Coordinates of N, CA and C in Angstrom, one line a residue:
X1 N 1.0 -16.0 -4.0 CA 2.1 -16.4 -3.1 C 2.8 -17.6 -3.7
X2 N 2.1 -18.6 -4.2 CA 2.7 -19.7 -4.8 C 3.6 -19.3 -6.0
X3 N 3.1 -18.5 -6.8 CA 3.8 -18.0 -8.0 C 5.1 -17.3 -7.6
X4 N 5.0 -16.5 -6.6 CA 6.2 -15.7 -6.1 C 7.3 -16.6 -5.6
X5 N 6.9 -17.6 -4.8 CA 8.0 -18.4 -4.2 C 8.4 -19.6 -5.1
X6 N 7.5 -20.0 -6.0 CA 8.0 -20.9 -7.0 C 9.0 -20.2 -7.9
X7 N 8.7 -19.0 -8.3 CA 9.6 -18.3 -9.2 C 11.0 -18.0 -8.5
X8 N 10.9 -17.7 -7.2 CA 12.2 -17.5 -6.5 C 13.0 -18.7 -6.4
X9 N 12.3 -19.9 -6.2 CA 13.0 -21.2 -6.2 C 13.7 -21.4 -7.5
X10 N 13.0 -21.2 -8.6 CA 13.6 -21.3 -9.9 C 14.8 -20.4 -10.1
X11 N 14.7 -19.1 -9.6 CA 15.8 -18.2 -9.7 C 17.0 -18.6 -8.9
X12 N 16.7 -19.3 -7.8 CA 17.8 -19.8 -7.0 C 18.5 -21.0 -7.7
X13 N 17.7 -21.8 -8.3 CA 18.3 -23.0 -9.1 C 19.2 -22.5 -10.2
X14 N 18.7 -21.4 -10.9 CA 19.4 -20.9 -12.1 C 20.4 -19.9 -11.8
X15 N 20.7 -19.6 -10.5 CA 21.6 -18.5 -10.1 C 23.0 -18.7 -10.6
X16 N 23.6 -17.6 -11.1 CA 25.0 -17.6 -11.5 C 25.7 -16.4 -10.8
X17 N 26.9 -16.5 -10.6 CA 27.6 -15.4 -9.9 C 27.7 -14.1 -10.7
X18 N 27.7 -14.2 -12.0 CA 27.8 -13.0 -12.8 C 26.5 -12.3 -13.2
X19 N 25.4 -12.8 -12.7 CA 24.1 -12.2 -13.1 C 24.0 -10.8 -12.6
X20 N 24.3 -10.6 -11.3 CA 24.1 -9.3 -10.8 C 25.1 -8.3 -11.3
X21 N 26.2 -8.7 -12.0 CA 27.2 -7.8 -12.6 C 26.8 -7.4 -14.0
X22 N 25.7 -7.9 -14.6 CA 25.3 -7.6 -15.9 C 25.0 -6.1 -16.1
X23 N 25.3 -5.6 -17.3 CA 25.0 -4.2 -17.5 C 23.5 -4.0 -17.7
X24 N 22.7 -5.0 -17.8 CA 21.3 -4.9 -17.9 C 20.6 -5.0 -16.6
X25 N 21.3 -5.0 -15.5 CA 20.8 -5.2 -14.2 C 20.0 -3.9 -13.7
X26 N 20.4 -2.7 -14.1 CA 19.8 -1.5 -13.6 C 18.6 -1.1 -14.5
X27 N 18.0 0.0 -14.1 CA 16.9 0.5 -14.9 C 17.3 1.8 -15.6
X28 N 16.5 2.2 -16.5 CA 16.7 3.4 -17.3 C 15.5 4.3 -17.2
X29 N 15.6 5.5 -17.8 CA 14.5 6.5 -17.8 C 13.3 5.9 -18.5
X30 N 13.5 5.3 -19.6 CA 12.4 4.7 -20.4 C 11.7 3.5 -19.7
X31 N 12.5 2.6 -19.1 CA 12.0 1.5 -18.4 C 11.2 1.9 -17.2
X32 N 11.7 2.9 -16.5 CA 11.0 3.5 -15.3 C 9.7 4.1 -15.7
X33 N 9.7 4.8 -16.8 CA 8.5 5.5 -17.3 C 7.4 4.4 -17.6
X34 N 7.8 3.4 -18.4 CA 6.8 2.4 -18.8 C 6.3 1.6 -17.6
X35 N 7.2 1.4 -16.6 CA 6.9 0.7 -15.4 C 5.8 1.4 -14.6
X36 N 6.0 2.8 -14.6 CA 5.0 3.6 -13.9 C 3.6 3.6 -14.5
X37 N 3.6 3.6 -15.9 CA 2.4 3.5 -16.6 C 1.7 2.2 -16.2
X38 N 2.4 1.1 -16.2 CA 1.9 -0.2 -15.8 C 1.4 -0.2 -14.4
X39 N 2.1 0.5 -13.5 CA 1.7 0.6 -12.1 C 0.3 1.3 -12.0
X40 N 0.2 2.4 -12.7 CA -1.1 3.2 -12.7 C -2.2 2.3 -13.1
X41 N -2.0 1.6 -14.2 CA -3.1 0.7 -14.7 C -3.5 -0.4 -13.7
X42 N -2.4 -1.0 -13.1 CA -2.7 -2.0 -12.1 C -3.4 -1.5 -10.9
X43 N -3.0 -0.3 -10.5 CA -3.6 0.3 -9.3 C -5.1 0.6 -9.6
X44 N -5.4 1.1 -10.8 CA -6.8 1.4 -11.1 C -7.7 0.2 -11.2
X45 N -7.2 -0.9 -11.7 CA -8.0 -2.1 -12.0 C -7.9 -3.2 -10.9
X46 N -7.0 -3.0 -9.9 CA -6.9 -4.1 -8.9 C -8.2 -4.3 -8.2
X47 N -9.0 -3.3 -7.8 CA -10.2 -3.6 -7.1 C -11.1 -4.6 -7.9
X48 N -11.2 -4.4 -9.2 CA -12.1 -5.3 -10.0 C -11.5 -6.7 -10.1
X49 N -10.2 -6.8 -10.0 CA -9.5 -8.1 -9.9 C -9.9 -8.8 -8.6
X50 N -9.8 -8.1 -7.5 CA -10.2 -8.7 -6.2 C -11.7 -9.0 -6.1
X51 N -12.5 -8.2 -6.7 CA -13.9 -8.4 -6.6 C -14.4 -9.5 -7.6
X52 N -13.6 -9.8 -8.6 CA -14.1 -10.8 -9.6 C -14.5 -12.1 -9.1
X53 N -13.8 -12.6 -8.1 CA -14.1 -13.9 -7.6 C -15.1 -13.9 -6.4
X54 N -15.5 -12.7 -6.0 CA -16.5 -12.6 -4.9 C -17.9 -12.9 -5.4
X55 N -18.8 -13.2 -4.4 CA -20.2 -13.4 -4.7 C -20.8 -12.1 -5.2
X56 N -21.8 -12.2 -6.1 CA -22.4 -11.0 -6.6 C -23.1 -10.3 -5.5
X57 N -23.2 -8.9 -5.6 CA -23.9 -8.1 -4.7 C -23.0 -7.5 -3.6
X58 N -23.4 -7.6 -2.4 CA -22.7 -7.0 -1.3 C -21.2 -7.4 -1.2
X59 N -20.9 -8.6 -1.4 CA -19.5 -9.1 -1.3 C -18.6 -8.4 -2.4
X60 N -19.1 -8.3 -3.6 CA -18.3 -7.6 -4.6 C -18.2 -6.1 -4.3
X61 N -19.2 -5.5 -3.7 CA -19.1 -4.1 -3.3 C -18.1 -3.9 -2.2
X62 N -18.1 -4.8 -1.2 CA -17.1 -4.7 -0.1 C -15.7 -4.9 -0.7
X63 N -15.6 -5.9 -1.6 CA -14.2 -6.1 -2.2 C -13.7 -4.9 -2.9
X64 N -14.5 -4.2 -3.6 CA -14.0 -3.0 -4.4 C -13.7 -1.9 -3.4
X65 N -14.5 -1.6 -2.4 CA -14.3 -0.5 -1.5 C -13.1 -0.8 -0.6
X66 N -13.0 -2.1 -0.1 CA -11.9 -2.4 0.8 C -10.6 -2.3 0.1
X67 N -10.6 -2.8 -1.2 CA -9.4 -2.7 -2.0 C -8.9 -1.3 -2.3
X68 N -9.8 -0.4 -2.6 CA -9.5 1.0 -2.8 C -8.9 1.6 -1.6
X69 N -9.6 1.4 -0.4 CA -9.1 1.9 0.8 C -7.7 1.4 1.1
X70 N -7.5 0.1 0.9 CA -6.2 -0.5 1.2 C -5.1 0.1 0.3
X71 N -5.4 0.2 -1.0 CA -4.5 0.8 -2.0 C -4.1 2.2 -1.6
X72 N -5.1 3.1 -1.3 CA -4.9 4.5 -0.9 C -4.0 4.6 0.3
X73 N -4.3 3.8 1.3 CA -3.4 3.8 2.5 C -2.0 3.3 2.2
X74 N -1.9 2.3 1.3 CA -0.6 1.7 1.0 C 0.2 2.8 0.2
X75 N -0.4 3.5 -0.6 CA 0.4 4.6 -1.4 C 0.9 5.6 -0.4
X76 N 0.1 6.1 0.6 CA 0.6 7.1 1.5 C 1.7 6.5 2.4
X77 N 1.6 5.3 2.8 CA 2.6 4.6 3.7 C 3.9 4.4 2.9
X78 N 3.7 4.0 1.6 CA 4.9 3.7 0.8 C 5.7 5.0 0.5
X79 N 5.0 6.1 0.2 CA 5.8 7.3 -0.1 C 6.5 7.8 1.2
X80 N 5.8 7.8 2.3 CA 6.4 8.2 3.6 C 7.5 7.4 4.0
X81 N 7.4 6.1 3.9 CA 8.4 5.2 4.4 C 9.6 5.1 3.4
X82 N 9.3 5.3 2.1 CA 10.4 5.3 1.1 C 11.3 6.4 1.4
X83 N 10.7 7.6 1.7 CA 11.6 8.8 2.0 C 12.3 8.6 3.3
X84 N 11.7 7.9 4.2 CA 12.3 7.7 5.5 C 13.5 6.9 5.5
X85 N 13.5 5.8 4.7 CA 14.6 4.9 4.6 C 15.7 5.2 3.6
X86 N 15.4 6.2 2.7 CA 16.3 6.5 1.7 C 17.4 7.5 2.3
X87 N 18.6 7.3 1.9 CA 19.7 8.1 2.5 C 19.5 9.6 2.2
X88 N 19.0 10.0 1.0 CA 18.9 11.4 0.7 C 17.4 11.9 0.9
X89 N 16.6 11.0 1.6 CA 15.2 11.4 1.9 C 14.4 11.7 0.7
X90 N 14.7 11.0 -0.4 CA 13.9 11.1 -1.6 C 13.2 9.8 -1.9
X91 N 12.1 9.9 -2.7 CA 11.4 8.7 -3.0 C 12.2 7.8 -3.9
X92 N 12.1 6.5 -3.8 CA 12.7 5.6 -4.6 C 11.7 5.1 -5.7
X93 N 12.1 5.2 -7.0 CA 11.3 4.7 -8.0 C 10.9 3.2 -7.9
X94 N 11.8 2.4 -7.4 CA 11.5 1.0 -7.2 C 10.4 0.8 -6.2
X95 N 10.4 1.6 -5.2 CA 9.4 1.5 -4.2 C 8.0 2.0 -4.8
X96 N 8.1 3.1 -5.4 CA 6.8 3.7 -6.0 C 6.2 2.8 -7.0
X97 N 7.0 2.1 -7.8 CA 6.5 1.3 -8.9 C 5.9 0.0 -8.4
X98 N 6.3 -0.5 -7.2 CA 5.9 -1.8 -6.7 C 5.2 -1.8 -5.4
X99 N 5.8 -1.1 -4.4 CA 5.2 -1.2 -3.1 C 3.8 -0.5 -3.0
X100 N 3.5 0.4 -3.9 CA 2.2 1.1 -3.9 C 1.1 0.1 -4.2
X101 N 1.4 -1.1 -4.8 CA 0.4 -2.1 -5.1 C 0.2 -3.1 -4.0
X102 N 1.1 -3.1 -3.0 CA 1.1 -4.2 -2.0 C -0.2 -4.2 -1.2
X103 N -0.9 -3.1 -1.1 CA -2.1 -3.1 -0.4 C -3.2 -3.9 -1.1
X104 N -3.2 -3.8 -2.4 CA -4.1 -4.6 -3.1 C -3.9 -6.1 -3.0
X105 N -2.6 -6.5 -2.9 CA -2.2 -7.9 -2.8 C -2.7 -8.4 -1.4
X106 N -2.3 -7.6 -0.3 CA -2.5 -8.0 1.0 C -4.0 -8.2 1.4
X107 N -4.8 -7.3 0.8 CA -6.3 -7.3 1.1 C -7.0 -8.3 0.2
X108 N -6.4 -8.9 -0.8 CA -7.1 -9.7 -1.8 C -7.9 -10.8 -1.2
X109 N -7.3 -11.6 -0.3 CA -7.9 -12.8 0.2 C -9.1 -12.5 1.1
X110 N -9.1 -11.3 1.7 CA -10.2 -11.0 2.6 C -11.0 -9.7 2.2
X111 N -10.8 -9.3 1.0 CA -11.4 -8.1 0.5 C -13.0 -8.1 0.6
X112 N -13.6 -9.3 0.4 CA -15.0 -9.3 0.4 C -15.6 -9.6 1.8
X113 N -14.8 -9.7 2.8 CA -15.2 -9.9 4.1 C -15.5 -8.6 4.8
X114 N -16.1 -8.7 6.1 CA -16.4 -7.5 6.8 C -15.1 -6.9 7.4
X115 N -14.3 -6.4 6.6 CA -13.0 -5.9 7.0 C -13.1 -4.5 7.7
X116 N -14.1 -3.7 7.3 CA -14.4 -2.3 7.7 C -13.4 -1.4 7.0
X117 N -13.7 -0.2 6.8 CA -12.8 0.8 6.2 C -11.5 1.0 7.0
X118 N -11.7 1.1 8.4 CA -10.5 1.2 9.2 C -9.5 0.0 9.1
X119 N -10.1 -1.2 9.0 CA -9.3 -2.4 8.8 C -8.6 -2.4 7.5
X120 N -9.3 -2.0 6.4 CA -8.7 -1.9 5.1 C -7.5 -0.9 5.1
X121 N -7.7 0.2 5.7 CA -6.7 1.2 5.8 C -5.4 0.7 6.6
X122 N -5.7 0.0 7.6 CA -4.6 -0.6 8.4 C -3.8 -1.6 7.6
X123 N -4.5 -2.5 6.9 CA -3.9 -3.5 6.1 C -3.0 -2.9 5.0
X124 N -3.5 -1.9 4.4 CA -2.8 -1.2 3.3 C -1.5 -0.5 3.8
X125 N -1.6 0.1 5.0 CA -0.4 0.8 5.6 C 0.6 -0.2 5.9
X126 N 0.2 -1.3 6.6 CA 1.2 -2.4 7.0 C 1.8 -3.0 5.7
X127 N 1.0 -3.2 4.7 CA 1.6 -3.9 3.5 C 2.6 -2.9 2.8
X128 N 2.3 -1.6 2.8 CA 3.2 -0.7 2.1 C 4.6 -0.6 2.9
X129 N 4.5 -0.6 4.2 CA 5.8 -0.6 5.0 C 6.5 -1.9 4.8
X130 N 5.8 -3.0 4.8 CA 6.4 -4.3 4.7 C 7.1 -4.4 3.3
X131 N 6.4 -3.9 2.3 CA 7.0 -4.1 0.9 C 8.3 -3.2 0.8
X132 N 8.2 -2.0 1.3 CA 9.4 -1.1 1.3 C 10.6 -1.7 2.0
X133 N 10.3 -2.3 3.2 CA 11.3 -3.0 4.0 C 11.9 -4.1 3.2
X134 N 11.0 -4.8 2.4 CA 11.5 -5.9 1.6 C 12.5 -5.5 0.6
X135 N 12.2 -4.4 -0.1 CA 13.1 -3.8 -1.1 C 14.4 -3.3 -0.5
X136 N 14.3 -2.7 0.6 CA 15.4 -2.0 1.2 C 16.3 -3.0 2.0
X137 N 15.8 -4.0 2.7 CA 16.6 -4.8 3.6 C 16.6 -6.3 3.2
X138 N 15.4 -6.8 2.9 CA 15.3 -8.3 2.7 C 15.8 -8.7 1.3
X139 N 15.5 -8.0 0.3 CA 16.0 -8.3 -1.0 C 17.6 -8.4 -1.1
X140 N 18.3 -7.4 -0.6 CA 19.8 -7.6 -0.5 C 20.2 -8.8 0.3
X141 N 19.5 -9.1 1.4 CA 19.9 -10.3 2.2 C 19.7 -11.6 1.4
X142 N 18.5 -11.7 0.7 CA 18.3 -12.9 -0.1 C 19.3 -13.0 -1.2
X143 N 19.8 -11.9 -1.8 CA 20.8 -12.0 -2.9 C 22.1 -12.4 -2.3
X144 N 22.6 -11.7 -1.2 CA 23.9 -11.9 -0.7 C 24.1 -13.3 0.0
X145 N 23.1 -13.6 0.8 CA 23.2 -14.8 1.7 C 22.6 -16.1 1.1
X146 N 21.5 -16.0 0.4 CA 20.8 -17.2 -0.2 C 21.0 -17.3 -1.7
X147 N 21.7 -16.3 -2.3 CA 21.9 -16.4 -3.8 C 20.6 -16.4 -4.6
X148 N 19.6 -15.7 -4.1 CA 18.3 -15.6 -4.8 C 18.3 -14.2 -5.5
X149 N 18.3 -14.2 -6.8 CA 18.3 -13.0 -7.5 C 16.9 -12.6 -7.9
X150 N 16.2 -11.8 -7.1 CA 14.9 -11.4 -7.3 C 14.8 -10.1 -8.1
X151 N 14.9 -10.3 -9.4 CA 15.1 -9.1 -10.3 C 13.8 -8.2 -10.3
X152 N 12.7 -8.8 -10.0 CA 11.4 -8.0 -10.1 C 10.8 -7.7 -8.7
X153 N 11.4 -8.1 -7.7 CA 10.9 -7.9 -6.3 C 9.6 -8.6 -6.0
X154 N 9.5 -9.8 -6.6 CA 8.2 -10.5 -6.4 C 8.0 -10.9 -4.9
X155 N 9.1 -11.1 -4.1 CA 8.9 -11.4 -2.7 C 8.3 -10.2 -2.0
X156 N 8.7 -9.0 -2.4 CA 8.3 -7.8 -1.7 C 6.9 -7.4 -2.1
X157 N 6.5 -7.6 -3.3 CA 5.1 -7.2 -3.8 C 4.1 -8.3 -3.7
X158 N 4.5 -9.5 -4.0 CA 3.5 -10.6 -4.0 C 3.7 -11.6 -2.8
X159 N 5.0 -11.9 -2.5 CA 5.2 -12.9 -1.5 C 4.8 -12.5 -0.1
X160 N 5.5 -11.6 0.5 CA 5.2 -11.1 1.9 C 3.8 -10.5 2.0
X161 N 3.4 -9.6 1.2 CA 2.0 -9.1 1.3 C 1.0 -10.2 1.1
X162 N 1.3 -11.2 0.2 CA 0.3 -12.3 0.0 C 0.2 -13.1 1.3
X163 N 1.4 -13.4 2.0 CA 1.3 -14.2 3.2 C 0.5 -13.4 4.3
X164 N 0.8 -12.1 4.3 CA 0.0 -11.2 5.3 C -1.5 -11.4 5.0
X165 N -1.9 -11.3 3.7 CA -3.3 -11.4 3.3 C -3.8 -12.8 3.7
X166 N -3.0 -13.8 3.5 CA -3.5 -15.2 3.9 C -3.8 -15.3 5.4
X167 N -2.9 -14.8 6.2 CA -3.1 -14.8 7.7 C -4.4 -13.9 8.0
X168 N -4.5 -12.8 7.4 CA -5.7 -11.9 7.6 C -7.0 -12.6 7.3
X169 N -7.0 -13.4 6.2 CA -8.2 -14.1 5.8 C -8.6 -15.1 6.8
X170 N -7.6 -15.8 7.3 CA -7.9 -16.8 8.4 C -8.5 -16.1 9.6
X171 N -7.9 -15.0 10.0 CA -8.4 -14.2 11.1 C -9.8 -13.7 10.9
X172 N -10.1 -13.1 9.7 CA -11.4 -12.6 9.4 C -12.4 -13.7 9.3
X173 N -12.1 -14.8 8.8 CA -13.0 -16.0 8.7 C -13.3 -16.5 10.2
X174 N -12.3 -16.5 11.0 CA -12.4 -17.0 12.4 C -13.3 -16.1 13.2
X175 N -13.3 -14.8 13.0 CA -14.1 -13.9 13.9 C -15.4 -13.5 13.2
X176 N -15.7 -14.0 12.0 CA -16.9 -13.7 11.3 C -18.1 -14.3 12.0
X177 N -19.2 -13.6 12.0 CA -20.5 -14.2 12.6 C -21.6 -13.9 11.5
X178 N -22.6 -14.8 11.5 CA -23.7 -14.7 10.6 C -24.4 -13.4 10.8
X179 N -24.6 -13.0 12.1 CA -25.3 -11.7 12.4 C -24.6 -10.5 11.8
X180 N -23.3 -10.5 11.9 CA -22.6 -9.3 11.4 C -22.8 -9.1 9.9
X181 N -22.9 -10.2 9.1 CA -23.1 -10.1 7.7 C -24.6 -9.8 7.4
X182 N -25.5 -10.4 8.1 CA -26.9 -10.2 7.8 C -27.4 -8.8 8.1
X183 N -26.9 -8.2 9.3 CA -27.4 -6.9 9.7 C -26.9 -5.8 8.8
X184 N -25.7 -6.1 8.1 CA -25.2 -5.1 7.2 C -25.5 -5.4 5.8
X185 N -26.3 -6.3 5.5 CA -26.5 -6.8 4.2 C -27.8 -6.1 3.6
X186 N -27.7 -5.8 2.3 CA -28.9 -5.3 1.6 C -30.0 -6.3 1.5
X187 N -29.7 -7.6 1.8 CA -30.7 -8.7 1.7 C -31.8 -8.4 2.8
X188 N -31.5 -7.8 3.9 CA -32.4 -7.5 4.9 C -33.5 -6.6 4.4
X189 N -33.2 -5.7 3.5 CA -34.2 -4.8 3.0 C -35.1 -5.5 2.0
X190 N -34.6 -6.5 1.3 CA -35.4 -7.3 0.4 C -36.2 -8.4 1.1
X191 N -35.5 -9.1 2.1 CA -36.1 -10.2 2.8 C -36.1 -9.9 4.3
X192 N -37.0 -9.1 4.8 CA -37.0 -8.7 6.2 C -37.0 -9.9 7.2
X193 N -37.5 -11.0 6.7 CA -37.6 -12.2 7.6 C -36.2 -12.7 8.0
X194 N -35.1 -12.2 7.3 CA -33.8 -12.6 7.6 C -33.3 -11.9 8.9
X195 N -33.9 -10.8 9.2 CA -33.4 -10.0 10.3 C -34.0 -10.4 11.6
X196 N -33.6 -11.6 12.1 CA -34.1 -12.1 13.4 C -32.9 -12.4 14.3
X197 N -32.0 -11.5 14.4 CA -30.9 -11.7 15.3 C -29.8 -12.6 14.8
X198 N -29.8 -12.8 13.5 CA -28.7 -13.6 12.9 C -28.8 -15.1 13.0
X199 N -30.1 -15.6 13.3 CA -30.2 -17.0 13.4 C -30.9 -17.7 12.2
X200 N -31.2 -16.9 11.2 CA -31.9 -17.4 10.0 C -31.0 -18.5 9.3
X201 N -31.6 -19.5 8.8 CA -30.9 -20.6 8.3 C -30.4 -20.3 6.9
X202 N -31.0 -19.5 6.1 CA -30.6 -19.3 4.8 C -30.7 -17.9 4.3

């Protein structure tokens, strides 16, 4: 989130009126192809990125599973919403290359928490719709009204989904209980003395 909005601030400071009129502004077949290859690699390895900072064991397992659920839901929501908001009802390459990853961003801060599969699916769907809305409506507004030239859509992929993930992590931390983590933990199988209603000290 910091990187996204710091970059957009720099883009605003360096803004020039003729940037958006450059002949290098659009994409080409080759650039779209290479972008999609990058998207596929990012999609496959995003769960390991989210799980890398989690505690070893159950937390890392939850992070990987929750991230995959969120990414899968995000892909379906992105494809559906992209076709919905496009004038010709076709998928937009810009949405497919970027918004399909928003679920991994949004779930990143709380991926290792007790998000549950349903929660991860919901987060991914919301992130996908939010990111597509960013590309379709918010990015043109930022360019026309605030003179922020977001050439890579960082607000739509990293900024807004990252803020969503931050709020979700606060919510998940607020509603977490020791009992919910202990009763679903493999530690109970190894240390049965932990299973005493969630009141164990360590």
